[in-house]
Coordinates of C-alpha atoms and ligand atoms in Angstrom, one line a residue:
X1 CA 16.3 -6.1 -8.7
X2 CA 14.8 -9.2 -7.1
X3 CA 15.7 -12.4 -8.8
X4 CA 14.1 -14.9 -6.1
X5 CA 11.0 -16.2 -7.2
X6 CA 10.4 -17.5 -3.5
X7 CA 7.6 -15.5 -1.2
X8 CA 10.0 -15.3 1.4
X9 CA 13.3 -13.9 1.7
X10 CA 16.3 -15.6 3.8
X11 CA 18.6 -12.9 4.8
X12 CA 23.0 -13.5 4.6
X13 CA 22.2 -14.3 9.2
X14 CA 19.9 -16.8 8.6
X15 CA 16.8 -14.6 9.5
X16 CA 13.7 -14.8 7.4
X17 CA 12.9 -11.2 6.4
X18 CA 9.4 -9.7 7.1
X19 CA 7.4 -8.6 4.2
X20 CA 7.8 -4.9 5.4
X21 CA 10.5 -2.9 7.8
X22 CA 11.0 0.6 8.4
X23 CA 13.9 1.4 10.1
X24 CA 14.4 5.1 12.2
X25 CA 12.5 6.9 8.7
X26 CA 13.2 10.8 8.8
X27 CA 11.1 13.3 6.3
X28 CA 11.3 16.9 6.5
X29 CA 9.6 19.5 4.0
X30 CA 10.3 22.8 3.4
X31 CA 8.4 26.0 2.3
X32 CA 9.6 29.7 2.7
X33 CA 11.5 29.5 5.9
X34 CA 9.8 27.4 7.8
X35 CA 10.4 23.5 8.2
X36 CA 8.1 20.2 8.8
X37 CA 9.0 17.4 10.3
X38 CA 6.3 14.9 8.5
X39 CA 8.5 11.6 10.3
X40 CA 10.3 12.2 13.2
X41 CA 12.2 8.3 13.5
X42 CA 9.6 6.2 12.3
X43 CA 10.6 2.1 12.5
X44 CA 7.8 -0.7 11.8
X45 CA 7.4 -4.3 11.2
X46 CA 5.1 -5.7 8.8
X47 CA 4.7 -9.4 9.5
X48 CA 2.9 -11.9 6.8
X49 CA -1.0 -12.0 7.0
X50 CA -1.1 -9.1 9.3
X51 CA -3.6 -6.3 9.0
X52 CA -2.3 -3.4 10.7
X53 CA -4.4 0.1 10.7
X54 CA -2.2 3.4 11.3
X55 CA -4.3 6.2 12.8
X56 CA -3.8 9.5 13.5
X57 CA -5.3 12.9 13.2
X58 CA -5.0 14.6 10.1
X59 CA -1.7 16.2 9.1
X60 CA 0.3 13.5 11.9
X61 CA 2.3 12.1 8.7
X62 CA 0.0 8.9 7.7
X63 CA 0.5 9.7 3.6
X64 CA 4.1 10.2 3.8
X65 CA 5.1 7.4 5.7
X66 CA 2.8 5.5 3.0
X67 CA 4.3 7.3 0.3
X68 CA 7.9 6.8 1.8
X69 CA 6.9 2.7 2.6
X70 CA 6.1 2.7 -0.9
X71 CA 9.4 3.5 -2.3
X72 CA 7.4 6.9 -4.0
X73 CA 9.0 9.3 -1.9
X74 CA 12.4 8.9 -0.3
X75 CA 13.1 9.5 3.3
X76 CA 15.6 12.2 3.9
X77 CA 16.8 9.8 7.2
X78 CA 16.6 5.9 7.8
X79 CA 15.7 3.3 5.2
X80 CA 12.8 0.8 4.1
X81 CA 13.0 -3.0 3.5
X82 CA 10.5 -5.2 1.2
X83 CA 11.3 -8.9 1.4
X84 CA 14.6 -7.6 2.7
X85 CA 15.7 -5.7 -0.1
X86 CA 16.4 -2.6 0.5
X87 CA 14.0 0.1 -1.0
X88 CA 15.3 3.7 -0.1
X89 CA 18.1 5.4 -1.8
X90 CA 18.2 3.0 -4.8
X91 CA 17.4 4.2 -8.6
X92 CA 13.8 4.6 -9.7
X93 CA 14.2 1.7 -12.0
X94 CA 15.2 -0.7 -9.0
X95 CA 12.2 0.6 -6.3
X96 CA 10.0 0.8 -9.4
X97 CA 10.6 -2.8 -9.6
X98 CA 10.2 -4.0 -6.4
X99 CA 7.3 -2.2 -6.1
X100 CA 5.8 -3.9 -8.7
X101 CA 6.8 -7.0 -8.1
X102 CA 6.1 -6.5 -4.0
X103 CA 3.6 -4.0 -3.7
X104 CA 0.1 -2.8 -3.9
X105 CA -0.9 0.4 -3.1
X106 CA -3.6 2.5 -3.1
X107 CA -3.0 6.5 -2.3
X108 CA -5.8 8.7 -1.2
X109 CA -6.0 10.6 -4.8
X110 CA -4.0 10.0 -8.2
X111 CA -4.3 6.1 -8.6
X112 CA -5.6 5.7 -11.7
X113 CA -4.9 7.5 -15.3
X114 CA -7.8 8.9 -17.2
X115 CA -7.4 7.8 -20.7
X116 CA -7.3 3.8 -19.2
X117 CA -10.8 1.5 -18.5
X118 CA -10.7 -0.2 -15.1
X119 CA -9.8 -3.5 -16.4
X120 CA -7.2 -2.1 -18.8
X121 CA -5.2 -1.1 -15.4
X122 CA -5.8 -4.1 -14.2
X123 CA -3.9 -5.9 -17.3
X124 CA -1.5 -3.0 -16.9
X125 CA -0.4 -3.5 -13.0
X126 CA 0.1 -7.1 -13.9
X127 CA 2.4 -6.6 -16.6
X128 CA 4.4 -4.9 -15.0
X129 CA 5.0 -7.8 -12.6
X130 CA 5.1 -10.2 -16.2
X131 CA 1.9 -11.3 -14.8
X132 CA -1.3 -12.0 -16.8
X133 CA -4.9 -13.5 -16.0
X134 CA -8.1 -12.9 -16.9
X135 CA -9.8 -14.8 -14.2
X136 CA -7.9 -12.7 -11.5
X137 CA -9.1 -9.6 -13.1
X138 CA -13.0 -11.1 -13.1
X139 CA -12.4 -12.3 -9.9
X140 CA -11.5 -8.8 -8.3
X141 CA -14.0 -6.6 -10.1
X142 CA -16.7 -8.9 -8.9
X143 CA -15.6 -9.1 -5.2
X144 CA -15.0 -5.2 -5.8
X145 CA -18.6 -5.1 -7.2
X146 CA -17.3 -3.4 -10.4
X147 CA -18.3 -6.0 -12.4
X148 CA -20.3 -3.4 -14.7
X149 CA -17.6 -0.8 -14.3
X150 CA -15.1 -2.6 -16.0
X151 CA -14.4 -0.8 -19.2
X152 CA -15.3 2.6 -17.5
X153 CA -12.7 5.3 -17.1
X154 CA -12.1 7.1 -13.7
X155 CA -14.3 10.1 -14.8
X156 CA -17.6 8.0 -15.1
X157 CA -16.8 6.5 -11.2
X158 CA -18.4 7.7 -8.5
X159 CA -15.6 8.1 -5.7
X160 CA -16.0 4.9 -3.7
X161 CA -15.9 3.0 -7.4
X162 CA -13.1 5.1 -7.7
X163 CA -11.5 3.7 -4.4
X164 CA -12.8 0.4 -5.0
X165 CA -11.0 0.4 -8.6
X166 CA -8.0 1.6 -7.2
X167 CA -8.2 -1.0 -4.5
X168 CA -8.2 -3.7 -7.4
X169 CA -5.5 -2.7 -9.4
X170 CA -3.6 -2.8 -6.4
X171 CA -4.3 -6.2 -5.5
X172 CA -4.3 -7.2 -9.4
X173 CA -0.5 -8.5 -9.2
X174 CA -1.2 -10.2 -6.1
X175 CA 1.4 -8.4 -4.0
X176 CA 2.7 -9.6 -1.0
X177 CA 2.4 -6.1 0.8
X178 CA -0.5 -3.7 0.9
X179 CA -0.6 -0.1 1.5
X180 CA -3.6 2.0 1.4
X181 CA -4.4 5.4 2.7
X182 CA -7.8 5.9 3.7
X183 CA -9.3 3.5 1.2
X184 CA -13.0 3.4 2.3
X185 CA -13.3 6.7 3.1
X186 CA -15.8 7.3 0.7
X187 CA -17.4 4.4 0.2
X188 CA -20.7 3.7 2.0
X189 CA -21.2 1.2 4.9
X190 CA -22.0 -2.1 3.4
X191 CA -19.3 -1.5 0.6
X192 CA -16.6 -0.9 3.8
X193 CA -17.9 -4.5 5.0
X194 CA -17.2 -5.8 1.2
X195 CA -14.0 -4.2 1.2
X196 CA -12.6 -5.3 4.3
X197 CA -13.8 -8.5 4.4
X198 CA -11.8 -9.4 1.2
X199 CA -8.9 -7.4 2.8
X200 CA -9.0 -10.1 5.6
X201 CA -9.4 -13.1 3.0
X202 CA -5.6 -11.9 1.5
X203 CA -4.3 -11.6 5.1
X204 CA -5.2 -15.4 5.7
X205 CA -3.4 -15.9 2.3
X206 CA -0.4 -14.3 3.8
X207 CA -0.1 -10.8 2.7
X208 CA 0.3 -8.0 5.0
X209 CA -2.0 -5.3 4.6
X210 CA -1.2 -1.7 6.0
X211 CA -4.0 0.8 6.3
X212 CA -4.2 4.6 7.2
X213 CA -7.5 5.4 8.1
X214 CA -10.0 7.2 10.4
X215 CA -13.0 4.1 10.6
X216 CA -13.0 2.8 13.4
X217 CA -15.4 0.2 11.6
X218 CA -11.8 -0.6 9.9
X219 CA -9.9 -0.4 12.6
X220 CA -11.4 -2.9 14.6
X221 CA -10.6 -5.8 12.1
X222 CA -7.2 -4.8 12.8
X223 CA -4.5 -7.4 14.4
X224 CA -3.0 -4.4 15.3
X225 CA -2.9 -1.0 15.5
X226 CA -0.5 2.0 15.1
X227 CA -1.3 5.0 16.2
X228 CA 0.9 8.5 14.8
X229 CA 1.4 11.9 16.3
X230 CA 3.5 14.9 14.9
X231 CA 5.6 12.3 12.3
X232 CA 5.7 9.5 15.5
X233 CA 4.6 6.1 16.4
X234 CA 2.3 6.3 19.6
X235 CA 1.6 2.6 20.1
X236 CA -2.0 2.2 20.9
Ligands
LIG301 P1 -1.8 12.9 7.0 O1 -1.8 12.0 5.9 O2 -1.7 12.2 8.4 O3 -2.9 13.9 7.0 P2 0.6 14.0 5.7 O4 1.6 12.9 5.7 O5 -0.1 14.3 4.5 O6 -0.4 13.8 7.0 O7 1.3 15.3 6.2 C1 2.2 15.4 7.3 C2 2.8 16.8 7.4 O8 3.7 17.0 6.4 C3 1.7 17.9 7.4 O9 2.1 18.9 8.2 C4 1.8 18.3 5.9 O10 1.4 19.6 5.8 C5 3.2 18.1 5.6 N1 3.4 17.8 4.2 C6 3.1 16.6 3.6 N2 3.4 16.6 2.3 C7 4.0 17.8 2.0 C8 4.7 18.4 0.9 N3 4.7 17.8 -0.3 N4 5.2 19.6 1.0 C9 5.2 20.3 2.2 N5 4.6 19.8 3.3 C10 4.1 18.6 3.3
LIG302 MG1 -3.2 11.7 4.4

């Protein structure tokens, strides 16, 4: 568990560590008798205050590598570093942590719980990371234009309040690492500008921000892109 209160990690060589690594990730599925190979030696860099959007067609291994970035699923090959602590292969309880305290992440479906109000994940997300305020939580559902959504529960959002809500309890315990997957998909054009522009606004702060997506609206506020094929990096 990370007991460093600074942003930034120095590793045991004297290297500062990036916010996010990925180092040769490997993850295969199975069903019947046939095999998938969802990441085929995946390694990545996320530096501070970069936005980086991963494209790829559907089915190339976007949400995995999310999921597996995330600490939620566990590669079956390589490993994953956040503020150089190791993140694969480590108990739930210890990538649970990090996560929290690291982390924000937005998936394309299951993000929030039914029987909780927008702001009430919100206070949630913080908590875990022993982090409370009110004004961050006003703050976000305004710049998220939820503002009158905030003591609605995901079955009274439309979808792209849904993704927008999601999007704010992400960014609620002010994580140093973003990852979303396809997180304006349905949300209509001047809400994407909304959205991304406040995505930016955390990259000047410093955060790095990872994005699977298929805008190319998105894509072109990127710093960078990443392209993915058949579980690997094609480097656009
Ligand atoms: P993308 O997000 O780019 O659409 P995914 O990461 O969801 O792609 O899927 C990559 C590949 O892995 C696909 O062939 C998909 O069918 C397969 N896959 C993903 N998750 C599972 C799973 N839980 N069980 C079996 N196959 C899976
Ligand atoms: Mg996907």
């Amino acid at each position: 568990m990370p007991t460093n209160g600074n942003s930034s990690q120095i590793r045991s060589n004297g290297v500062e560590a990036q916010p996010l690594e990925a180092f040769e990730l490997y993850r295969f599925f199975h069903s019947g008798d046939g095999e998938t190979a969802a990441l085929r030696g995946v390694s990545l860099r996320l530096r501070a205050g970069e936005f980086v959007a991963l494209m790829g067609p559907s089915g190339s291994g976007k949400s995995t590598l999310l999921a597996c970035l995330a600490g939620l699923d566990e590669p079956d090959g390589g490993h994953v570093e956040v503020m150089g602590l190791r993140l694969s292969r480590r108990p739930e309880a210890v990538r649970a942590a990090l996560r929290a305290r690291h982390i924000g992440i937005l998936m394309q479906s299951g993000n929030l719980f039914e029987h909780l109000t927008v702001e009430a994940h919100m206070r949630f997300q913080m908590s875990l990371s022993r982090q409370s305020s009110q004004r961050t939580i006003d703050h976000l559902l305004e710049v998220m234009g939820l503002g009158g959504q905030r003591r609605a529960r995901p079955s009274q959002l439309s979808g792209g309040e849904a993704a927008r809500a999601g999007l704010a309890v992400a960014l609620s315990s002010n994580p140093r690492v973003l990852l979303a997957d396809e997180p304006t998909a349905e949300v209509d054009a001047a809400t994407e500008t909304d959205i991304l522009n406040h995505l930016v606004e955390r990259c000047r702060a410093g955060v790095a921000v990872l994005i699977a997506t298929h805008s190319m609206a998105l894509a072109s506020y990127a710093d960078r892109l990443l392209g993915i094929q058949d579980g690997r990096l094609t480097h656009v």
